[in-house]
Short mmCIF file of C-alpha atoms in Angstrom, two decimals:
data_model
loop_
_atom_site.label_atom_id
_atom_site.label_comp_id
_atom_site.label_asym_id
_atom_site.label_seq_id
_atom_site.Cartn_x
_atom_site.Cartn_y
_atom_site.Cartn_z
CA UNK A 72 -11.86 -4.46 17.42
CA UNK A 73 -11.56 -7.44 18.68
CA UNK A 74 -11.20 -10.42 15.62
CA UNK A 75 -9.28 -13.05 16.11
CA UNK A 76 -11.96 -15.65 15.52
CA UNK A 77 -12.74 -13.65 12.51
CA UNK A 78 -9.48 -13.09 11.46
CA UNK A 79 -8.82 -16.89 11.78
CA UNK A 80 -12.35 -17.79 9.70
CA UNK A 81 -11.75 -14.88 7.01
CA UNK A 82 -8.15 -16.31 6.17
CA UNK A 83 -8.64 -20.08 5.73
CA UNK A 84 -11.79 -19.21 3.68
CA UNK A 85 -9.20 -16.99 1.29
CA UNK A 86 -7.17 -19.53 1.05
CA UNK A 87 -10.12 -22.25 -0.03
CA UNK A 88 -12.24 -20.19 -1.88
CA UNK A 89 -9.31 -19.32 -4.53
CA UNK A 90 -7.86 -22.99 -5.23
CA UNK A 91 -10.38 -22.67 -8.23
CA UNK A 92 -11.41 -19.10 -9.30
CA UNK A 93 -14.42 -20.42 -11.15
CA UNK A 94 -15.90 -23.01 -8.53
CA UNK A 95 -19.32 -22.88 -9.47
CA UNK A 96 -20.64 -22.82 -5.34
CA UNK A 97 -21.99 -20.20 -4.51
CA UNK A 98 -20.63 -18.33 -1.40
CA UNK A 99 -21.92 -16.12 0.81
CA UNK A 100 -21.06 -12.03 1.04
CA UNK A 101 -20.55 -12.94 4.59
CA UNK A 102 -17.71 -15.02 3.53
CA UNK A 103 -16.30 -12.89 0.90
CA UNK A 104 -15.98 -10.14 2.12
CA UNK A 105 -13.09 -10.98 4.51
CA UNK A 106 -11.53 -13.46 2.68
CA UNK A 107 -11.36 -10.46 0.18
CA UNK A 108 -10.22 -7.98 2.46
CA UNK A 109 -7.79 -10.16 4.18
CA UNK A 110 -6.32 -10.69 0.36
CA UNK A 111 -5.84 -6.91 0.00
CA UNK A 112 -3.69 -6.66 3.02
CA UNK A 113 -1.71 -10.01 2.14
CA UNK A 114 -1.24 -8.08 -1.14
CA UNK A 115 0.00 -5.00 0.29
CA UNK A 116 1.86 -6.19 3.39
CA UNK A 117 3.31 -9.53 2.32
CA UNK A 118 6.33 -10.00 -0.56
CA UNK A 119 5.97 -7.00 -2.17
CA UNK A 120 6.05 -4.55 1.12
CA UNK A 121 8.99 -7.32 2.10
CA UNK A 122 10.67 -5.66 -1.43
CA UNK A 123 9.36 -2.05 -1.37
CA UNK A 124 10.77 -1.90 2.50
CA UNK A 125 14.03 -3.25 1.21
CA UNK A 126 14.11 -0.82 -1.82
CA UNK A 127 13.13 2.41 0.34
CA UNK A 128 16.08 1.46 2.48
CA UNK A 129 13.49 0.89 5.24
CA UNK A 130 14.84 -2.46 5.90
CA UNK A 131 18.08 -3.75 5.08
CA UNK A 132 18.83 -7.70 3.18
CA UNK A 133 20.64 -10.26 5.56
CA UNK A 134 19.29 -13.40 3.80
CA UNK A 135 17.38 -14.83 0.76
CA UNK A 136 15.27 -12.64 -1.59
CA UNK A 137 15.90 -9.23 0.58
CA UNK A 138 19.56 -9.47 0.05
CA UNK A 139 19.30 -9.81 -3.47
CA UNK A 140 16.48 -7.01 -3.91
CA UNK A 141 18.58 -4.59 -1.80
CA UNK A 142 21.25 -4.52 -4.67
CA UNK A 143 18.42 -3.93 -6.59
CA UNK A 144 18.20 -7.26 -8.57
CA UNK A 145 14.55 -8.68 -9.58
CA UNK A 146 12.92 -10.77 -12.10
CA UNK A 147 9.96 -12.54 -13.02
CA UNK A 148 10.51 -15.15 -10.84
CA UNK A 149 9.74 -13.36 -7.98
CA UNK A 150 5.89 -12.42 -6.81
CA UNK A 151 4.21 -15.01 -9.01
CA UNK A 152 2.43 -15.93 -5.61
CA UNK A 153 1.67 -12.50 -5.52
CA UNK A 154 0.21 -12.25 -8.77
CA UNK A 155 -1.82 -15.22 -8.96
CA UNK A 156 -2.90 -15.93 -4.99
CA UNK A 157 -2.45 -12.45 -3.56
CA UNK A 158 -3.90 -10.22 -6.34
CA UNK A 159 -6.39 -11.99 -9.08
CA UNK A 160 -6.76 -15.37 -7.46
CA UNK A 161 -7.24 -13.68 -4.51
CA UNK A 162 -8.84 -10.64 -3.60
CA UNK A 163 -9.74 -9.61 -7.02
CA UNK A 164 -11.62 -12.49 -7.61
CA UNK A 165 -13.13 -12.77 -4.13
CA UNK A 166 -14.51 -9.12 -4.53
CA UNK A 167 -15.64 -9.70 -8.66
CA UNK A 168 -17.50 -12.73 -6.97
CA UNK A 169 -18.21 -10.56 -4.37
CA UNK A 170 -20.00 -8.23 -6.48
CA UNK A 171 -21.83 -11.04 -8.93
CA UNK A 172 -23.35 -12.46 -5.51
CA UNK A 173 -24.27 -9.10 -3.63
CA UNK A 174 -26.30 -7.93 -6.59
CA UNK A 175 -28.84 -10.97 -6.56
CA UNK A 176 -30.11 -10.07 -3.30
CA UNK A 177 -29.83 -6.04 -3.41
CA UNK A 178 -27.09 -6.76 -0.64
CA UNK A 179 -25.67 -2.78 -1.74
CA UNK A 180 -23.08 -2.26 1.27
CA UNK A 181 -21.36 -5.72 0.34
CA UNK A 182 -21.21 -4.49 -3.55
CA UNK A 183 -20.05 -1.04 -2.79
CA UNK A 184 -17.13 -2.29 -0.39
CA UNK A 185 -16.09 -5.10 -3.17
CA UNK A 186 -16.03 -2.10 -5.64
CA UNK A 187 -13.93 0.23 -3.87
CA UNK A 188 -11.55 -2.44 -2.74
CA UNK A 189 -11.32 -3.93 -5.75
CA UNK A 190 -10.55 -0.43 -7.36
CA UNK A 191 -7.91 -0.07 -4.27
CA UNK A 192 -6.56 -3.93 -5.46
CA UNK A 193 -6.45 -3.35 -8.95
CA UNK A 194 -4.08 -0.25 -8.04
CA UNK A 195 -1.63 -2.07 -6.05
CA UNK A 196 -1.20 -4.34 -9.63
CA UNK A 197 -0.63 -1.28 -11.89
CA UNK A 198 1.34 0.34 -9.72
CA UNK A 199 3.96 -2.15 -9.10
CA UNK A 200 3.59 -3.78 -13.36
CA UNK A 201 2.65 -1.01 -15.00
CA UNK A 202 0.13 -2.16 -17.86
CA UNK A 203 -2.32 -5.08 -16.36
CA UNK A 204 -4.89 -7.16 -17.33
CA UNK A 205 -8.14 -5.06 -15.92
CA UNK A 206 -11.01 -4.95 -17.96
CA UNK A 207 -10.90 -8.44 -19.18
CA UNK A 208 -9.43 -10.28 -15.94
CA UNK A 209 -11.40 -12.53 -13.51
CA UNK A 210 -13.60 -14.15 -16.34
CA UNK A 211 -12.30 -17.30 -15.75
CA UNK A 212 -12.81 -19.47 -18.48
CA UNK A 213 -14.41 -17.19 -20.67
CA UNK A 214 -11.23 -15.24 -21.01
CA UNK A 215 -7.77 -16.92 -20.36
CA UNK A 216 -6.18 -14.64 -22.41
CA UNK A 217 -6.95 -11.25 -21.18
CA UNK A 218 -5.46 -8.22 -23.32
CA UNK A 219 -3.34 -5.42 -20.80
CA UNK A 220 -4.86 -2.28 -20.70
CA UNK A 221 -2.59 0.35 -20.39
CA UNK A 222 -1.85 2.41 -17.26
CA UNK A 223 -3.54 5.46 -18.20
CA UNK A 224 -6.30 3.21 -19.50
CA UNK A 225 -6.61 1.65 -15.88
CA UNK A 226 -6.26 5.50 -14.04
CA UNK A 227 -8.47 7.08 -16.58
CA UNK A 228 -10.85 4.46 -18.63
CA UNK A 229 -11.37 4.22 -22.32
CA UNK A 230 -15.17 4.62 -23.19
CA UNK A 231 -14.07 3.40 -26.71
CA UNK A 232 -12.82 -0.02 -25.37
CA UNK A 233 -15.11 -0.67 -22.51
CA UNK A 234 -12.72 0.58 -19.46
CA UNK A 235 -14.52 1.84 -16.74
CA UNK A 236 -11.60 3.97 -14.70
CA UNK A 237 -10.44 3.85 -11.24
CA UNK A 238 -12.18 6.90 -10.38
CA UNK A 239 -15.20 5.68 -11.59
CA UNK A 240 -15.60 2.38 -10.27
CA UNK A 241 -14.50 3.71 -6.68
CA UNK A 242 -17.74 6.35 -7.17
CA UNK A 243 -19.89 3.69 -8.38
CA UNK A 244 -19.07 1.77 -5.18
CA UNK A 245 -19.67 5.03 -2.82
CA UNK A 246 -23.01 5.49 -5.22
CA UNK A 247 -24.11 1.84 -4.14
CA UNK A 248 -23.31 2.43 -0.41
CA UNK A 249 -25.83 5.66 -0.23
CA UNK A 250 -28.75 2.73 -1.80
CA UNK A 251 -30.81 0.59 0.62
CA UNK A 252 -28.96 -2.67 1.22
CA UNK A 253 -31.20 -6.11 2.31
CA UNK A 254 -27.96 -6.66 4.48
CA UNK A 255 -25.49 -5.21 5.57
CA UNK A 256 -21.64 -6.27 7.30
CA UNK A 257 -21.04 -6.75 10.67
CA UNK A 258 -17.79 -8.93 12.28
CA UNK A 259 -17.50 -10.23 8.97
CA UNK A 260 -16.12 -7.11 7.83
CA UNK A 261 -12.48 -7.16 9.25
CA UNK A 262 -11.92 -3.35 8.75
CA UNK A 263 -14.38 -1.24 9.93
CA UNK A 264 -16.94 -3.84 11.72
CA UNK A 265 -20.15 -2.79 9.34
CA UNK A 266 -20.00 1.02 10.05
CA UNK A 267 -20.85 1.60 6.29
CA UNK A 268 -19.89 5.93 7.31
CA UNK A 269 -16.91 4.75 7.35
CA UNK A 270 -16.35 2.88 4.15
CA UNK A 271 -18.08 6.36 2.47
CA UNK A 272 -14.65 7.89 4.10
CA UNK A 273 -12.54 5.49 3.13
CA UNK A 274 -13.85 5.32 -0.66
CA UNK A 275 -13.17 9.25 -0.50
CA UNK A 276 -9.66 9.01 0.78
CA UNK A 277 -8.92 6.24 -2.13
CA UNK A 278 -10.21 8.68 -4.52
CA UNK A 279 -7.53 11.61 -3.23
CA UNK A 280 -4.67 9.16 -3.24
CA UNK A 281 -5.51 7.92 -6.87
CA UNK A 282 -5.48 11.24 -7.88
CA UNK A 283 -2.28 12.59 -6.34
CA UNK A 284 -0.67 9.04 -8.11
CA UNK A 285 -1.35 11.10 -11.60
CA UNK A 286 -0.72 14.13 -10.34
CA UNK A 287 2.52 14.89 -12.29
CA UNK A 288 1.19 13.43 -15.50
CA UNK A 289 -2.52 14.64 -15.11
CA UNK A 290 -2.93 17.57 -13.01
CA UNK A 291 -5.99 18.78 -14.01
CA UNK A 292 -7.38 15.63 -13.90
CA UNK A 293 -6.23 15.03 -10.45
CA UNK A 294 -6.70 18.34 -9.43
CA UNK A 295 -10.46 18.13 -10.15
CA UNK A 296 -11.31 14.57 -8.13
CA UNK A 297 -9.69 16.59 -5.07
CA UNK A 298 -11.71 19.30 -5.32
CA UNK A 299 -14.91 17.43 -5.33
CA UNK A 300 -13.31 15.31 -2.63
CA UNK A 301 -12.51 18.45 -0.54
CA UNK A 302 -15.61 19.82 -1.23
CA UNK A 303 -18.04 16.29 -0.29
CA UNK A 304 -16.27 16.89 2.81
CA UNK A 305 -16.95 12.97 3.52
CA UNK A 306 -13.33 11.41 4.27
CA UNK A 307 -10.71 9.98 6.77
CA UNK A 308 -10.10 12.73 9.46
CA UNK A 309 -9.81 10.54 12.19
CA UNK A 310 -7.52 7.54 13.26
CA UNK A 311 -10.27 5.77 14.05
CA UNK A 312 -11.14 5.86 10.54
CA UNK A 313 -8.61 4.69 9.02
CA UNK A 314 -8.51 1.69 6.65
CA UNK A 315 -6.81 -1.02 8.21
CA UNK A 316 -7.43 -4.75 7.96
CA UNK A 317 -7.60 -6.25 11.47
CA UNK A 318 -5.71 -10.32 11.96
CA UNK A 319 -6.04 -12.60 14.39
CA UNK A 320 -3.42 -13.58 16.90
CA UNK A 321 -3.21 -17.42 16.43
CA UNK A 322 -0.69 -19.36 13.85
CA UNK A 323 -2.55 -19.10 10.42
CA UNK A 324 -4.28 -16.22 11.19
CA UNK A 325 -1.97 -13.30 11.79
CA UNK A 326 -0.59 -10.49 9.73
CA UNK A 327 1.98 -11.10 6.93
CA UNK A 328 3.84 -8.35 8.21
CA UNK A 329 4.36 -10.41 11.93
CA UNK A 330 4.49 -13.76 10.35
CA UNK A 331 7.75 -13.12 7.94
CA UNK A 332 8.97 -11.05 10.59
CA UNK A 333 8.62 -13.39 13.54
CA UNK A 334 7.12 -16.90 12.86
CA UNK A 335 8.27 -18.26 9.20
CA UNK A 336 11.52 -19.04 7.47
CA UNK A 337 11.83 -16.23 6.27
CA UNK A 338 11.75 -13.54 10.29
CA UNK A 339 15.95 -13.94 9.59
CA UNK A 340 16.27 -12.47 5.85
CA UNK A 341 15.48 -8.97 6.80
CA UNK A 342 16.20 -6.13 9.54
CA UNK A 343 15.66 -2.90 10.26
CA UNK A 344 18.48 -0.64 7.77
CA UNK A 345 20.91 1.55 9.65
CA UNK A 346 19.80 4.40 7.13
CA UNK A 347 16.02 4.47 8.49
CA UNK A 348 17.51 4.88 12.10
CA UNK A 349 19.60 7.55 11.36
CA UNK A 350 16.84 9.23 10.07
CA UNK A 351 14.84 9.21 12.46
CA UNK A 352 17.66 9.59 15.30
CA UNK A 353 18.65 12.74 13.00
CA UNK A 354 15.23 14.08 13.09
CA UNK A 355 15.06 13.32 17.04
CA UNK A 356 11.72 11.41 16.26
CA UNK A 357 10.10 9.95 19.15
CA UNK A 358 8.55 7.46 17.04
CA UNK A 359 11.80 5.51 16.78
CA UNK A 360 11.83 3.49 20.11
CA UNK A 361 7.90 3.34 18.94
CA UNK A 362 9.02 1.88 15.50
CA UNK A 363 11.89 -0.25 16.20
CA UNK A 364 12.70 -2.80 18.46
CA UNK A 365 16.10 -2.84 20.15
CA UNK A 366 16.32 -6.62 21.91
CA UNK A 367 19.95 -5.66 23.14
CA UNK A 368 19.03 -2.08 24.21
CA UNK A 369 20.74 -0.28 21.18
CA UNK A 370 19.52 -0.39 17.70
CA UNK A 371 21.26 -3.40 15.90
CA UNK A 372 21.17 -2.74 11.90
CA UNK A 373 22.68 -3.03 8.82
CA UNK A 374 23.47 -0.46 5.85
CA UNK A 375 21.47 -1.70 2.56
CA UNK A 376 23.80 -3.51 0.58
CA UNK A 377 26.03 -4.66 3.30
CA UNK A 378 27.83 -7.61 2.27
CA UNK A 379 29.50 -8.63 5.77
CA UNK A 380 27.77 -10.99 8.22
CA UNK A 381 25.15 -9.64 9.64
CA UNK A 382 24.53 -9.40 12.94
CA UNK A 383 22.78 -12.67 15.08
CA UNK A 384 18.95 -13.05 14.35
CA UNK A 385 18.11 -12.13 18.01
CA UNK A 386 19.63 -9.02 18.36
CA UNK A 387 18.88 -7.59 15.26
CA UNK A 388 16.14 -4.34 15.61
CA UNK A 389 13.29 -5.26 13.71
CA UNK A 390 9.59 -4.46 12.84
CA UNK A 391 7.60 -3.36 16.26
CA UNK A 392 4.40 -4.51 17.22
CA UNK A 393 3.23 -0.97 16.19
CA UNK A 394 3.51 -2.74 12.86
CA UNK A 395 2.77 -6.42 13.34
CA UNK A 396 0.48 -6.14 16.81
CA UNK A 397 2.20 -7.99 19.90
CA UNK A 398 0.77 -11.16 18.73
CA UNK A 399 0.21 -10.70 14.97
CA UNK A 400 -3.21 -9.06 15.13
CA UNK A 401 -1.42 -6.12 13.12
CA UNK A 402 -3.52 -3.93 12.01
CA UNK A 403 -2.50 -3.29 8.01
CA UNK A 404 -2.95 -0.08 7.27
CA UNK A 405 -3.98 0.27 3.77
CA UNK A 406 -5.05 4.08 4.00
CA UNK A 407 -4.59 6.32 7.13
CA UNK A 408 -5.80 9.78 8.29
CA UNK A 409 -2.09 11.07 8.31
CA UNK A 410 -1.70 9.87 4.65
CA UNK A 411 -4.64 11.65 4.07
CA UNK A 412 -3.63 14.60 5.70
CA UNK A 413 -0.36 14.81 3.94
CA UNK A 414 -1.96 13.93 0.26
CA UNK A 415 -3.59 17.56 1.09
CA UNK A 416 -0.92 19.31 2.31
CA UNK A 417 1.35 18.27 -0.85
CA UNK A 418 -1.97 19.18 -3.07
CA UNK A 419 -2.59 22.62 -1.96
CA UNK A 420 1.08 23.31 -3.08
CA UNK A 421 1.52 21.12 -6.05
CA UNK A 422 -1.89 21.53 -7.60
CA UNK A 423 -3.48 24.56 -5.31
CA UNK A 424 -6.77 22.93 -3.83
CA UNK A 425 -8.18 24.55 -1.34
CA UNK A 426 -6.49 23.75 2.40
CA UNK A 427 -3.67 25.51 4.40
CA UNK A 428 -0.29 22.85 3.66
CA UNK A 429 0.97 24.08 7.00
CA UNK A 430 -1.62 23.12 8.94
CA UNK A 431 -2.49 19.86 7.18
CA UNK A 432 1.43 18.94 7.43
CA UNK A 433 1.34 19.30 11.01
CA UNK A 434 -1.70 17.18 11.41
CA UNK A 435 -0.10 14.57 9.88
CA UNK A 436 3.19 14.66 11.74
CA UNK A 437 0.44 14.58 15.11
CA UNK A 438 -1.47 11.76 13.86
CA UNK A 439 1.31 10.07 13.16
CA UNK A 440 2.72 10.19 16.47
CA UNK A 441 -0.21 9.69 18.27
CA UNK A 442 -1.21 6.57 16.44
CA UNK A 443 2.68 5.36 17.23
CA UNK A 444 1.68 6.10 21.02
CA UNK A 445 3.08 9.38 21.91
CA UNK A 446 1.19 11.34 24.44
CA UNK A 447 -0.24 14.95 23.30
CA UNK A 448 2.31 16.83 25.75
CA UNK A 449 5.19 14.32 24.00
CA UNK A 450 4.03 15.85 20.67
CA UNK A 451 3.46 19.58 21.24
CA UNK A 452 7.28 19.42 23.46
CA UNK A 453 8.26 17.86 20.11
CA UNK A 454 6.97 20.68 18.18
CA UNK A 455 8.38 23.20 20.24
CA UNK A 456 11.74 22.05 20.10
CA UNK A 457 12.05 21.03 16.41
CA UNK A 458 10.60 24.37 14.63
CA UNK A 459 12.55 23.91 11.85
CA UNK A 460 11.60 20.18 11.15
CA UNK A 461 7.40 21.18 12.25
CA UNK A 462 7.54 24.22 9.38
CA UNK A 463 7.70 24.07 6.38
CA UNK A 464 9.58 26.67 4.79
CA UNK A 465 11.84 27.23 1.30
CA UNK A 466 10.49 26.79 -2.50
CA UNK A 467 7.37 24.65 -3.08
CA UNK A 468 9.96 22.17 -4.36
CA UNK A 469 11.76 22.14 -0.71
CA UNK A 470 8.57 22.14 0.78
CA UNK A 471 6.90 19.12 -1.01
CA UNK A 472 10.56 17.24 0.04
CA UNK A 473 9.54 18.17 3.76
CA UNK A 474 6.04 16.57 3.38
CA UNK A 475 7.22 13.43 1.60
CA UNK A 476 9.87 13.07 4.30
CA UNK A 477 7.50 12.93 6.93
CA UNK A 478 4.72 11.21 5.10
CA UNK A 479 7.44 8.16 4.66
CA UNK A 480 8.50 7.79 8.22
CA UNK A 481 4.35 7.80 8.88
CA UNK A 482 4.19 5.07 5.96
CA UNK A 483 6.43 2.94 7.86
CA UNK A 484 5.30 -0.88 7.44
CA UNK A 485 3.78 0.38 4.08
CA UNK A 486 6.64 0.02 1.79
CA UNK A 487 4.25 -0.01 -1.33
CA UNK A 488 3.16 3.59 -0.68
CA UNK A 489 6.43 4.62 0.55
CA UNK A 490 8.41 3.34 -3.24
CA UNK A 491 4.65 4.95 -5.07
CA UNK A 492 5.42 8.78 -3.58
CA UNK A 493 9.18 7.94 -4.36
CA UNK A 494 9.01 7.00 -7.62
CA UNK A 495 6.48 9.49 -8.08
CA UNK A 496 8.00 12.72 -6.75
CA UNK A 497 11.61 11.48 -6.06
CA UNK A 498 11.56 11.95 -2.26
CA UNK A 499 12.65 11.49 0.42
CA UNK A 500 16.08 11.38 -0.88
CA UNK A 501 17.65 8.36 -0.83
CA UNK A 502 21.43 7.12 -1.48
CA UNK A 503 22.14 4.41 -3.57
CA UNK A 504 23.04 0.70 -1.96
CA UNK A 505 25.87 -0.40 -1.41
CA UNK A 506 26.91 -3.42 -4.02
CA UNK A 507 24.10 -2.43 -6.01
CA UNK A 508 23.39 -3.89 -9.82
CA UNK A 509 20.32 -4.61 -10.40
CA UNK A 510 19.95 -3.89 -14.57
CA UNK A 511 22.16 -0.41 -14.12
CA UNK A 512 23.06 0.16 -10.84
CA UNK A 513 19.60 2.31 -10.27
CA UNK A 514 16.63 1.52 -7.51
CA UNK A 515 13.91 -0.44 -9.11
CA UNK A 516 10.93 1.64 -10.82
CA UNK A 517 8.79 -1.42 -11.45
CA UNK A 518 8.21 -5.05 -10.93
CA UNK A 519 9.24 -7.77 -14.04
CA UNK A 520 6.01 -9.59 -15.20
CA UNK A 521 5.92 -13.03 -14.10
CA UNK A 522 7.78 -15.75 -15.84
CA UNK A 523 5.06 -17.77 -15.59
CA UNK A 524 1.83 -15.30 -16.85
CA UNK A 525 4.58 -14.73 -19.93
CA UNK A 526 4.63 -17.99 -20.62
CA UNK A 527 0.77 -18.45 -20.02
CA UNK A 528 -0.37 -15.22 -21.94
CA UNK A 529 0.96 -13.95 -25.28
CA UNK A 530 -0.47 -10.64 -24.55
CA UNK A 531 2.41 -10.06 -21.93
CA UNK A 532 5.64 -8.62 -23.47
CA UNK A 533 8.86 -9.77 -22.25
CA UNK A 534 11.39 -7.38 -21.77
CA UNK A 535 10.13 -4.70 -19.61
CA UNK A 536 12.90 -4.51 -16.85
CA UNK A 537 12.75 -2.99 -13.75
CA UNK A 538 14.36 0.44 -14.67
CA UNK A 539 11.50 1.25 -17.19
CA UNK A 540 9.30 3.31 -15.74
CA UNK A 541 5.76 3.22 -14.92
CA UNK A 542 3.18 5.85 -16.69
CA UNK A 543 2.95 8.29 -13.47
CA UNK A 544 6.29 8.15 -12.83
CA UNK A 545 7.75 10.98 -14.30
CA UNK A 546 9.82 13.08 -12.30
#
């Protein structure tokens, strides 16, 4: 889709409707919308990917924060812009307003795409902090203060103290696309372009990787929202479909992703890690010329923790455009039909929903490569020649550690959901840094709260570091 005007529009209005959360002026849905869904990618793709990358030993620290995260130091100094323009003065707010707005006029697509974004927002925060403010954020005034509902609270509501859960508020928003709406999106919506089919998709594929999140801790829960999922049969299957904010390719309107990478002080504190490469190169993935730029002809990197001088800013391999775009325009990929395919795969063994994990692991290996451009004969050559790497094959255990594997080279430029099935099933398997500290020498299992919401809200408790782990987390 071509967006760049949009792109451009839908970013400065993010950045002017959230000076003051409660600005009484009305705005429009048509403005909302992107400015919220320009705020979820900024949220998944800016700092905090910049951090998950460097803690999945994706990328590698050479300067600033990204050397100091990949020896696994963090505190609540870092990602208060996160927290308070990224995530609730941002997008949350934008889709809450979103919602108040859409209502008024029976505008039903805009309120059921704020809903299941906001759900998909709202996990980003508890997933990275643990216990949030939820149901009594984005009141503005009327609630400065708001309490922190717990994790499980957030994943699986609390009739008793009025929390509606993830789940639910992602069906309410698939309930109020199916209802006649007195307008609808068009270029305003930087995703999908208006095709409301394909939010219904998206809002199902949200729902499937909510519920593999809990799977370890909740597994009847989570096995139950992926059989109705399964059986709805109403979700990403194509790459077409998937979710995946589009930029523009002018200054001020591109992807995070390209800007820290290419265009901003910060495109010479992170590279490409020499652990990722040999990865891939061990794997013989053709996606690694797709992935990884090599300016000198060979892949220039650095080992995670490396305390040397690293290598000169131009050579260094970096990001692709299959990540950024060639000029910014990205996409983000929030949720993709290879991460869908691969939730099922790793359900049918973990949890035994209905699917063949075989089949559905090989479809997202091919997706993955096709949406990285590899031709069809590329793939199936592939396949031929790597049995043992295209089957999966061992204990369920071994098996699951094959899926993961391959669903985090897929997840590449999504370091969020690559540190999420990490943390949550302990693959792939990762060394330890070099140099590392951090609180005990051990990757991070959580974000500190901010310094300055501690400060600002008595609620928040101050001594959670980052080797405390979250509710889901444990394996």
């Amino acid at each position: 889709m071509a967006c760049s005007v949009v792109a451009l529009s839908s970013c400065s209005d993010y950045l002017d409707i959230n000076q003051n959360p409660n600005n009484p002026v009305t705005v429009p849905p048509a403005t909302l919308l992107p400015s919220g869904l320009a705020g979820s990618a900024f949220s998944n793709a800016n700092d905090l990917n910049r951090f998950a990358s460097v803690i999945m030993s994706v990328t590698a620290g050479a300067n600033g924060s990204p050397f100091t995260w990949d020896r696994y130091n963090t505190d609540g100094s870092d990602f208060g812009n996160q927290w308070r323009f990224e995530l609730y003065g941002g997008a949350l707010i934008n889709y809450q307003k979103l919602i108040e707005v859409a209502q008024t006029s029976n505008s039903n697509a805009y309120v059921g795409i704020a809903k299941i974004m906001k759900a998909y927002t709202f996990s980003i925060a508890t997933d990275v902090w643990g216990d949030v403010p939820y149901s009594q954020a984005l009141q503005g005034d009327a609630n400065t203060q708001p309490r922190l509902d717990t994790q499980k609270e957030i994943y699986l509501g609390d009739n008793a103290k009025g929390i509606q859960s993830l789940f639910d508020l992602v069906k309410e928003g698939l309930a109020d696309l199916e209802k006649t709406s007195s307008t609808t999106p068009g270029s305003d919506d930087i995703v999908y372009g208006g095709t409301i089919a394909n939010w219904k998709k998206a809002g199902n594929t949200l729902l499937l990787k909510l519920a593999l999140q809990i799977s370890s801790v909740e597994p009847a829960k989570a096995k139950s929202i992926i059989d109705e999922v399964i059986q709805g049969n109403n979700y990403i299957t194509t790459n077409a479909q998937n979710l995946a904010v589009n930029f523009g390719s002018q200054v001020g309107s591109q992807s995070p992703i390209y800007t820290y990478t290419y265009n901003s002080s910060f495109s010479t504190d992170q590279l490409i890690s020499t652990r990722f490469v040999t990865l891939l190169q061990g794997l013989k993935d053709p996606r690694l010329p797709l992935f990884v730029t090599r300016p000198t002809g060979n892949y220039v990197t650095i080992d995670n923790g490396f305390a040397g001088t690293p290598p000169a800013a131009a050579n260094r391999s970096m990001f692709s455009s299959y990540v950024t775009g060639e000029n910014g325009e990205g996409p983000v990929r929030l949720i993709t039909n290879w991460q869908r395919a691969f939730i099922l795969a790793e359900s049918a063994i973990r949890l035994g929903t209905a699917g063949d994990a075989q089949k559905l692991y090989e479809e997202g290996i091919r997706t993955s490569m096709s949406s990285a451009g590899i031709s069809d004969a590329d793939i199936n050559a592939y396949f031929t020649a790597n049995p043992t790497i295209v089957t999966l094959a061992g204990s369920n255990e071994e098996k699951i550690k094959q899926i993961i594997t391959q669903k985090y080279i897929s997840l590449y430029g999504n370091g969020l959901e690559q540190w999420n099935d990490w943390r949550r099933t302990g693959y792939p398997t990762l060394a330890q840094h070099q140099n590392a500290v951090g609180v005990d020498g051990t990757r991070p299992v959580r974000a500190r709260y901010i310094d300055q919401e501690i400060a600002r809200n008595p609620n928040f408790p101050n001594n959670i570091l980052q080797n405390v782990r979250v509710w889901w987390d444990v394996n």
